[in-house]
């Protein structure tokens, strides 16, 4: 083969890969598709992953979960907790005991993405660290979750993007349910703005937010 | 017959368990405020001041210097018993035991009180930058679920304390039973 034809071959290959990746991204990024609200399957046997953030996020998450009947029908729940967040672990224990769900006690430790008040520069570094640490914990799971449910702590961002990438690569097929915190009345949180594009359903708890964000759904206060 | 206990009528004050709100402590641990509590028939003021060391120092300093009490005694002012705790592991029980809650404007504390159907005054921390707390307090007040006080100020809080005695507040509707379940099933 001449040098020219080798070059042509690689160029063609590059176009093919770029095209395939573009199509795959289009297919897998929820923003490009209409939200489906049809009932597809029952909760029975499904694997749920729930992110417990620090502070008020954890409290709100348990309030959200408390409104779901038949949680016990789920196949599994994997709880993601930031390392060092002992308060969330205590709250989790209380929740599991109160709801008779002690069988769902699988906890995954994630390193924390961004501390309140941290500078932008050091935020980027700690977010990267968090991403690598999350990647390691997630890849060691036996099976990937059907649904990832988050409600907006900083750690939600690397976790959601990690599953987007794994979905694009065909490793996982995890849907993302994002519920914005009740504290957000007129503006989404930074996590919310970053996860808006890649969440399969994006819920807010104040109606004003749906006018700015077309894909945001308001179904009343959920906590 | 056993002697009946005088009925306790408690105000529970919570400044937020993690980040404390010194202004709220200064506002409620105040002679004039406590006298108003007494006039309105309250006989106990329970304060959750927060886990930080600064919060304990401030609480003790207010007890000694502002109210002129001794820390090793039962704290009584104008017939109102004062009790301080850094943090309760069962804040819901504290709320159940109270007639009125005065809280910072965090969503957790607001929900705790409203879900337990207690009268609630939220005091907005005007020292916080990037303040969502004012927005939240405003939305909840617009719904008639609580009364808000825009800043930690004794006179302002006394006015609202009097106002809430006669205010008919609206019950916060519970989340619809299966909203989230239906959404999970669609994914």
Short mmCIF file of C-alpha atoms in Angstrom, two decimals:
data_model
loop_
_atom_site.label_atom_id
_atom_site.label_comp_id
_atom_site.label_asym_id
_atom_site.label_seq_id
_atom_site.Cartn_x
_atom_site.Cartn_y
_atom_site.Cartn_z
CA UNK A 1 0.00 0.00 0.00
CA UNK A 2 1.23 3.48 -0.79
CA UNK A 3 1.70 6.05 1.92
CA UNK A 4 -1.25 7.97 0.47
CA UNK A 5 -3.66 5.07 0.85
CA UNK A 6 -2.55 4.40 4.44
CA UNK A 7 -3.30 8.03 5.27
CA UNK A 8 -6.69 7.75 3.55
CA UNK A 9 -7.45 4.64 5.54
CA UNK A 10 -6.71 6.30 8.87
CA UNK A 11 -8.65 9.42 7.94
CA UNK A 12 -11.66 7.30 7.03
CA UNK A 13 -11.32 5.37 10.29
CA UNK A 14 -11.15 8.63 12.24
CA UNK A 15 -14.30 9.95 10.58
CA UNK A 16 -16.09 6.71 11.30
CA UNK A 17 -15.09 6.75 14.97
CA UNK A 18 -16.01 10.43 15.37
CA UNK A 19 -19.32 9.84 13.65
CA UNK A 20 -20.12 6.77 15.72
CA UNK A 21 -19.19 8.56 18.95
CA UNK A 22 -21.30 11.57 17.95
CA UNK A 23 -24.30 9.36 17.22
CA UNK A 24 -23.79 7.49 20.46
CA UNK A 25 -23.61 10.73 22.48
CA UNK A 26 -26.74 11.99 20.74
CA UNK A 27 -28.47 8.75 21.56
CA UNK A 28 -27.35 8.68 25.19
CA UNK A 29 -27.61 12.32 26.34
CA UNK A 30 -31.17 12.72 27.68
CA UNK A 31 -31.30 16.42 26.77
CA UNK A 32 -31.70 15.52 23.06
CA UNK A 33 -34.76 13.40 23.68
CA UNK A 34 -38.27 13.93 24.92
CA UNK A 35 -38.96 12.91 28.46
CA UNK A 36 -40.87 9.66 28.53
CA UNK A 37 -43.53 9.54 31.19
CA UNK A 38 -45.03 6.19 30.32
CA UNK A 39 -44.93 3.44 32.85
CA UNK A 40 -42.40 0.90 31.69
CA UNK A 41 -41.72 -1.46 34.54
CA UNK A 42 -42.48 -1.95 38.20
CA UNK A 43 -39.92 -1.26 40.89
CA UNK A 44 -39.69 -4.95 41.60
CA UNK A 45 -36.13 -6.22 41.40
CA UNK A 46 -34.70 -2.93 40.17
CA UNK A 47 -31.32 -1.76 41.39
CA UNK A 48 -31.26 1.77 42.74
CA UNK A 49 -28.25 3.86 43.61
CA UNK A 50 -28.83 6.77 45.97
CA UNK A 51 -26.37 9.55 46.68
CA UNK A 52 -26.40 10.88 50.23
CA UNK A 53 -24.87 14.33 50.28
CA UNK A 54 -23.80 16.24 53.30
CA UNK A 55 -25.98 18.44 55.50
CA UNK A 56 -29.55 19.08 54.44
CA UNK A 57 -29.24 17.00 51.26
CA UNK A 58 -29.26 13.73 53.18
CA UNK A 59 -32.28 14.74 55.22
CA UNK A 60 -34.17 15.71 52.06
CA UNK A 61 -33.21 12.45 50.36
CA UNK A 62 -34.73 10.35 53.14
CA UNK A 63 -37.87 12.47 53.01
CA UNK A 64 -38.04 11.84 49.25
CA UNK A 65 -37.59 8.10 49.70
CA UNK A 66 -40.18 7.97 52.48
CA UNK A 67 -42.85 9.02 50.00
CA UNK A 68 -42.19 5.97 47.81
CA UNK A 69 -44.30 2.98 48.71
CA UNK A 70 -42.98 -0.51 48.00
CA UNK A 71 -39.32 0.45 48.36
CA UNK A 72 -38.80 -3.02 49.78
CA UNK A 73 -39.68 -4.48 46.38
CA UNK A 74 -36.42 -3.13 44.96
CA UNK A 75 -33.69 -5.62 44.17
CA UNK A 76 -31.00 -3.53 45.81
CA UNK A 77 -30.09 -0.05 46.97
CA UNK A 78 -26.47 1.11 46.91
CA UNK A 79 -25.94 4.16 49.11
CA UNK A 80 -23.11 6.50 48.11
CA UNK A 81 -21.72 8.44 51.05
CA UNK A 82 -18.88 10.99 51.07
CA UNK A 83 -15.94 9.76 53.06
CA UNK A 84 -15.95 11.17 56.58
CA UNK A 85 -19.65 11.95 56.49
CA UNK A 86 -20.58 10.04 59.64
CA UNK A 87 -23.81 12.00 60.11
CA UNK A 88 -25.25 10.59 56.88
CA UNK A 89 -24.31 7.06 57.94
CA UNK A 90 -26.14 7.51 61.26
CA UNK A 91 -29.16 8.96 59.43
CA UNK A 92 -29.06 6.02 57.03
CA UNK A 93 -29.09 3.51 59.89
CA UNK A 94 -32.05 5.28 61.46
CA UNK A 95 -33.91 5.37 58.16
CA UNK A 96 -33.32 1.67 57.43
CA UNK A 97 -34.48 0.65 60.91
CA UNK A 98 -37.53 2.88 60.84
CA UNK A 99 -38.62 1.61 57.43
CA UNK A 100 -37.70 -2.05 58.01
CA UNK A 101 -35.27 -1.96 55.10
CA UNK A 102 -32.17 -3.13 56.91
CA UNK A 103 -31.51 -5.57 54.05
CA UNK A 104 -30.44 -2.57 51.96
CA UNK A 105 -27.24 -1.81 53.82
CA UNK A 106 -24.70 -1.61 51.01
CA UNK A 107 -22.67 1.60 51.37
CA UNK A 108 -20.11 2.93 48.88
CA UNK A 109 -17.61 5.55 50.08
CA UNK A 110 -16.86 8.46 47.74
CA UNK A 111 -14.25 11.12 48.34
CA UNK A 112 -15.80 14.53 48.69
CA UNK A 113 -15.98 16.81 45.62
CA UNK A 114 -16.12 20.33 46.92
CA UNK A 115 -16.14 21.69 50.40
CA UNK A 116 -18.30 24.72 51.12
CA UNK A 117 -16.21 27.85 50.58
CA UNK A 118 -13.36 26.08 48.77
CA UNK A 119 -11.62 28.07 46.02
CA UNK A 120 -12.24 27.29 42.35
CA UNK A 121 -8.68 26.06 41.75
CA UNK A 122 -8.65 23.61 44.59
CA UNK A 123 -12.27 22.66 43.76
CA UNK A 124 -11.14 21.41 40.35
CA UNK A 125 -8.40 19.26 41.85
CA UNK A 126 -10.62 17.78 44.55
CA UNK A 127 -13.36 17.17 41.96
CA UNK A 128 -10.88 15.21 39.82
CA UNK A 129 -9.77 13.21 42.84
CA UNK A 130 -13.38 12.53 43.69
CA UNK A 131 -13.97 11.39 40.12
CA UNK A 132 -11.13 8.85 40.19
CA UNK A 133 -12.17 7.56 43.60
CA UNK A 134 -15.80 7.25 42.48
CA UNK A 135 -14.71 5.45 39.32
CA UNK A 136 -12.84 2.88 41.34
CA UNK A 137 -15.75 2.22 43.72
CA UNK A 138 -18.33 2.07 40.94
CA UNK A 139 -16.33 -0.25 38.69
CA UNK A 140 -15.98 -2.75 41.51
CA UNK A 141 -19.78 -3.13 41.73
CA UNK A 142 -21.19 -6.52 40.79
CA UNK A 143 -23.95 -4.95 38.72
CA UNK A 144 -24.62 -1.36 37.73
CA UNK A 145 -27.75 0.40 38.96
CA UNK A 146 -30.86 0.77 36.80
CA UNK A 147 -31.45 4.20 38.30
CA UNK A 148 -29.17 6.70 40.00
CA UNK A 149 -31.06 9.11 42.24
CA UNK A 150 -29.37 12.33 43.37
CA UNK A 151 -30.55 15.57 44.94
CA UNK A 152 -27.76 17.99 44.35
CA UNK A 153 -24.71 17.81 46.61
CA UNK A 154 -21.38 18.55 44.84
CA UNK A 155 -20.54 14.84 44.61
CA UNK A 156 -23.55 14.37 42.32
CA UNK A 157 -21.71 15.92 39.37
CA UNK A 158 -18.79 13.47 38.97
CA UNK A 159 -21.11 10.57 39.76
CA UNK A 160 -23.69 11.52 37.11
CA UNK A 161 -21.05 12.18 34.44
CA UNK A 162 -19.35 8.91 35.26
CA UNK A 163 -22.56 7.04 34.51
CA UNK A 164 -23.11 9.09 31.35
CA UNK A 165 -19.68 8.05 30.08
CA UNK A 166 -20.27 4.42 31.02
CA UNK A 167 -23.65 4.56 29.25
CA UNK A 168 -22.02 6.00 26.12
CA UNK A 169 -19.41 3.27 26.16
CA UNK A 170 -22.11 0.65 26.60
CA UNK A 171 -20.78 -0.50 29.98
CA UNK A 172 -23.88 0.49 31.93
CA UNK A 173 -27.44 1.50 31.14
CA UNK A 174 -28.19 3.68 34.15
CA UNK A 175 -30.92 6.30 34.14
CA UNK A 176 -30.43 9.46 36.18
CA UNK A 177 -33.16 10.97 38.34
CA UNK A 178 -32.22 14.39 39.67
CA UNK A 179 -34.32 16.13 42.32
CA UNK A 180 -33.27 19.72 43.02
CA UNK A 181 -33.16 20.70 46.67
CA UNK A 182 -36.12 22.49 48.22
CA UNK A 183 -33.66 25.28 49.04
CA UNK A 184 -33.55 26.28 45.37
CA UNK A 185 -36.43 28.62 44.70
CA UNK A 186 -35.41 30.83 41.78
CA UNK A 187 -32.11 29.40 40.57
CA UNK A 188 -30.72 25.93 40.12
CA UNK A 189 -27.67 24.91 42.13
CA UNK A 190 -24.34 24.55 40.30
CA UNK A 191 -24.78 20.76 40.48
CA UNK A 192 -28.28 21.17 39.07
CA UNK A 193 -27.10 23.26 36.14
CA UNK A 194 -24.34 20.77 35.32
CA UNK A 195 -26.55 17.68 35.61
CA UNK A 196 -29.61 19.20 33.87
CA UNK A 197 -28.50 18.07 30.40
CA UNK A 198 -27.70 14.53 31.33
CA UNK A 199 -30.56 13.63 33.69
CA UNK A 200 -33.37 11.46 32.35
CA UNK A 201 -35.85 13.18 34.65
CA UNK A 202 -35.10 16.49 36.34
CA UNK A 203 -37.44 17.52 39.16
CA UNK A 204 -37.66 20.87 40.92
CA UNK A 205 -39.74 21.77 43.96
CA UNK A 206 -40.70 25.36 43.15
CA UNK A 207 -42.77 26.18 40.04
CA UNK A 208 -40.74 29.27 39.05
CA UNK A 209 -37.83 27.09 37.96
CA UNK A 210 -39.80 25.40 35.18
CA UNK A 211 -40.10 28.62 33.19
CA UNK A 212 -36.33 29.00 32.96
CA UNK A 213 -35.63 25.32 32.44
CA UNK A 214 -37.87 23.55 29.94
CA UNK A 215 -37.00 20.01 30.97
CA UNK A 216 -37.50 20.71 34.69
CA UNK A 217 -40.70 19.19 36.08
CA UNK A 218 -42.67 20.51 39.02
CA UNK A 219 -44.91 18.12 40.92
CA UNK A 220 -45.24 20.11 44.12
CA UNK A 221 -43.00 19.85 47.16
CA UNK A 222 -41.67 16.30 47.30
CA UNK A 223 -40.04 16.25 50.74
CA UNK B 1 -54.27 12.38 94.54
CA UNK B 2 -50.89 13.04 92.96
CA UNK B 3 -50.11 16.67 92.68
CA UNK B 4 -50.55 17.71 89.07
CA UNK B 5 -47.53 19.21 87.36
CA UNK B 6 -48.00 22.74 86.13
CA UNK B 7 -48.53 22.49 82.39
CA UNK B 8 -45.35 23.14 80.44
CA UNK B 9 -45.59 25.50 77.53
CA UNK B 10 -42.32 25.42 75.64
CA UNK B 11 -40.68 27.43 72.90
CA UNK B 12 -37.98 25.48 71.08
CA UNK B 13 -35.28 27.51 69.35
CA UNK B 14 -32.91 25.90 66.86
CA UNK B 15 -30.00 27.74 65.29
CA UNK B 16 -28.97 24.98 62.91
CA UNK B 17 -26.95 22.05 64.16
CA UNK B 18 -23.87 22.47 61.98
CA UNK B 19 -23.52 26.17 61.19
CA UNK B 20 -24.66 28.28 64.10
CA UNK B 21 -26.49 31.53 63.89
CA UNK B 22 -25.19 33.78 66.70
CA UNK B 23 -27.71 36.53 65.96
CA UNK B 24 -30.61 34.22 66.78
CA UNK B 25 -29.03 33.26 70.13
CA UNK B 26 -28.58 36.94 71.03
CA UNK B 27 -32.17 37.69 70.06
CA UNK B 28 -33.83 35.00 72.17
CA UNK B 29 -31.51 35.11 75.20
CA UNK B 30 -32.63 38.61 75.98
CA UNK B 31 -34.55 39.94 79.03
CA UNK B 32 -37.17 41.74 77.02
CA UNK B 33 -37.83 38.75 74.77
CA UNK B 34 -38.12 36.37 77.73
CA UNK B 35 -40.47 38.75 79.52
CA UNK B 36 -42.72 38.70 76.45
CA UNK B 37 -42.65 34.88 76.49
CA UNK B 38 -43.76 34.97 80.12
CA UNK B 39 -46.56 37.46 79.34
CA UNK B 40 -47.80 35.15 76.58
CA UNK B 41 -47.94 32.20 78.97
CA UNK B 42 -44.79 30.30 77.98
CA UNK B 43 -42.77 28.86 80.84
CA UNK B 44 -39.87 27.14 79.12
CA UNK B 45 -37.33 28.23 76.54
CA UNK B 46 -35.25 25.41 75.10
CA UNK B 47 -32.37 26.41 72.86
CA UNK B 48 -30.39 24.15 70.53
CA UNK B 49 -27.33 26.33 70.02
CA UNK B 50 -25.23 24.06 67.76
CA UNK B 51 -22.17 21.87 67.95
CA UNK B 52 -19.49 24.52 67.43
CA UNK B 53 -17.33 25.57 70.37
CA UNK B 54 -18.08 29.24 69.62
CA UNK B 55 -21.78 28.52 70.02
CA UNK B 56 -21.33 27.09 73.52
CA UNK B 57 -19.17 30.09 74.50
CA UNK B 58 -21.77 32.51 73.19
CA UNK B 59 -24.63 30.68 74.92
CA UNK B 60 -22.80 30.72 78.26
CA UNK B 61 -21.75 34.33 77.89
CA UNK B 62 -25.32 35.40 77.17
CA UNK B 63 -26.61 33.46 80.17
CA UNK B 64 -24.09 35.06 82.50
CA UNK B 65 -23.64 38.57 81.13
CA UNK B 66 -26.94 39.38 79.46
CA UNK B 67 -29.34 37.51 81.72
CA UNK B 68 -27.20 37.72 84.88
CA UNK B 69 -27.62 34.03 85.78
CA UNK B 70 -25.20 31.49 87.23
CA UNK B 71 -24.31 28.59 84.97
CA UNK B 72 -24.38 25.96 87.73
CA UNK B 73 -27.96 26.75 88.78
CA UNK B 74 -31.31 26.00 87.28
CA UNK B 75 -31.73 28.85 84.84
CA UNK B 76 -34.83 30.86 85.60
CA UNK B 77 -35.73 34.30 84.33
CA UNK B 78 -39.14 35.83 85.01
CA UNK B 79 -40.50 32.37 85.73
CA UNK B 80 -39.31 31.03 82.39
CA UNK B 81 -37.02 28.01 82.61
CA UNK B 82 -34.11 28.22 80.19
CA UNK B 83 -32.42 25.10 78.90
CA UNK B 84 -29.59 24.91 76.37
CA UNK B 85 -28.40 21.89 74.41
CA UNK B 86 -25.67 21.80 71.76
CA UNK B 87 -27.42 19.30 69.57
CA UNK B 88 -30.29 16.88 69.91
CA UNK B 89 -30.19 13.44 68.34
CA UNK B 90 -33.96 13.50 68.35
CA UNK B 91 -34.89 16.98 67.32
CA UNK B 92 -38.36 15.78 66.27
CA UNK B 93 -39.14 14.85 69.88
CA UNK B 94 -38.02 18.33 70.99
CA UNK B 95 -40.43 19.80 68.48
CA UNK B 96 -43.27 17.52 69.54
CA UNK B 97 -42.75 18.67 73.14
CA UNK B 98 -43.04 22.32 72.15
CA UNK B 99 -45.90 24.71 71.41
CA UNK B 100 -43.87 26.96 69.17
CA UNK B 101 -40.62 26.63 67.20
CA UNK B 102 -38.31 29.50 66.36
CA UNK B 103 -35.79 28.38 63.80
CA UNK B 104 -33.13 29.47 61.35
CA UNK B 105 -34.32 29.29 57.77
CA UNK B 106 -32.80 25.92 56.80
CA UNK B 107 -35.14 23.63 54.88
CA UNK B 108 -34.52 20.72 57.25
CA UNK B 109 -35.64 22.65 60.32
CA UNK B 110 -38.59 24.18 58.48
CA UNK B 111 -39.81 20.76 57.30
CA UNK B 112 -39.29 19.19 60.74
CA UNK B 113 -41.62 21.72 62.30
CA UNK B 114 -44.23 21.97 59.56
CA UNK B 115 -44.52 18.21 59.10
CA UNK B 116 -45.16 17.96 62.86
CA UNK B 117 -47.80 20.70 62.47
CA UNK B 118 -46.16 23.14 64.87
CA UNK B 119 -46.39 26.89 64.76
CA UNK B 120 -43.12 28.17 63.32
CA UNK B 121 -41.29 31.46 63.14
CA UNK B 122 -38.16 31.47 60.97
CA UNK B 123 -35.53 34.10 61.55
CA UNK B 124 -33.49 34.86 58.43
CA UNK B 125 -29.74 35.07 58.88
CA UNK B 126 -29.04 38.36 57.15
CA UNK B 127 -25.29 37.87 57.63
CA UNK B 128 -25.16 35.04 55.10
CA UNK B 129 -23.95 35.95 51.64
CA UNK B 130 -25.70 34.45 48.62
CA UNK B 131 -28.77 34.11 50.72
CA UNK B 132 -31.29 31.49 49.59
CA UNK B 133 -32.71 31.40 53.08
CA UNK B 134 -34.63 34.62 52.58
CA UNK B 135 -36.20 33.22 49.37
CA UNK B 136 -37.26 30.02 51.09
CA UNK B 137 -38.68 31.85 54.10
CA UNK B 138 -40.55 34.21 51.77
CA UNK B 139 -42.07 31.36 49.71
CA UNK B 140 -43.23 29.53 52.84
CA UNK B 141 -44.67 32.71 54.31
CA UNK B 142 -46.46 33.42 51.03
CA UNK B 143 -48.08 30.01 51.34
CA UNK B 144 -49.21 30.92 54.85
CA UNK B 145 -47.27 28.02 56.39
CA UNK B 146 -45.14 30.08 58.79
CA UNK B 147 -44.18 33.60 59.78
CA UNK B 148 -40.76 34.99 59.02
CA UNK B 149 -38.59 37.57 60.69
CA UNK B 150 -36.23 39.24 58.22
CA UNK B 151 -33.36 39.72 60.62
CA UNK B 152 -32.35 38.68 64.13
CA UNK B 153 -33.75 41.67 65.95
CA UNK B 154 -35.42 41.56 69.38
CA UNK B 155 -38.20 44.07 68.69
CA UNK B 156 -39.03 42.56 65.31
CA UNK B 157 -39.15 39.06 66.75
CA UNK B 158 -41.33 40.15 69.67
CA UNK B 159 -43.85 41.64 67.22
CA UNK B 160 -43.98 38.39 65.25
CA UNK B 161 -44.16 36.33 68.42
CA UNK B 162 -47.29 38.27 69.38
CA UNK B 163 -48.68 38.07 65.87
CA UNK B 164 -48.34 34.27 65.63
CA UNK B 165 -50.49 33.80 68.77
CA UNK B 166 -53.56 34.81 66.78
CA UNK B 167 -52.48 33.79 63.27
CA UNK B 168 -54.20 30.86 61.60
CA UNK B 169 -51.41 29.12 59.66
CA UNK B 170 -51.99 26.79 56.71
CA UNK B 171 -50.95 23.14 56.88
CA UNK B 172 -48.17 22.28 54.42
CA UNK B 173 -49.66 19.67 52.03
CA UNK B 174 -47.98 16.28 52.11
CA UNK B 175 -46.14 15.14 48.96
CA UNK B 176 -48.44 13.21 46.64
CA UNK B 177 -48.08 9.55 47.54
CA UNK B 178 -46.79 8.08 44.30
CA UNK B 179 -45.23 10.92 42.32
CA UNK B 180 -41.71 9.61 42.69
CA UNK B 181 -42.72 5.99 42.33
CA UNK B 182 -44.42 6.70 38.99
CA UNK B 183 -41.34 8.59 37.82
CA UNK B 184 -39.00 5.77 38.84
CA UNK B 185 -41.21 3.32 36.97
CA UNK B 186 -40.96 5.41 33.80
CA UNK B 187 -37.17 5.26 33.73
#
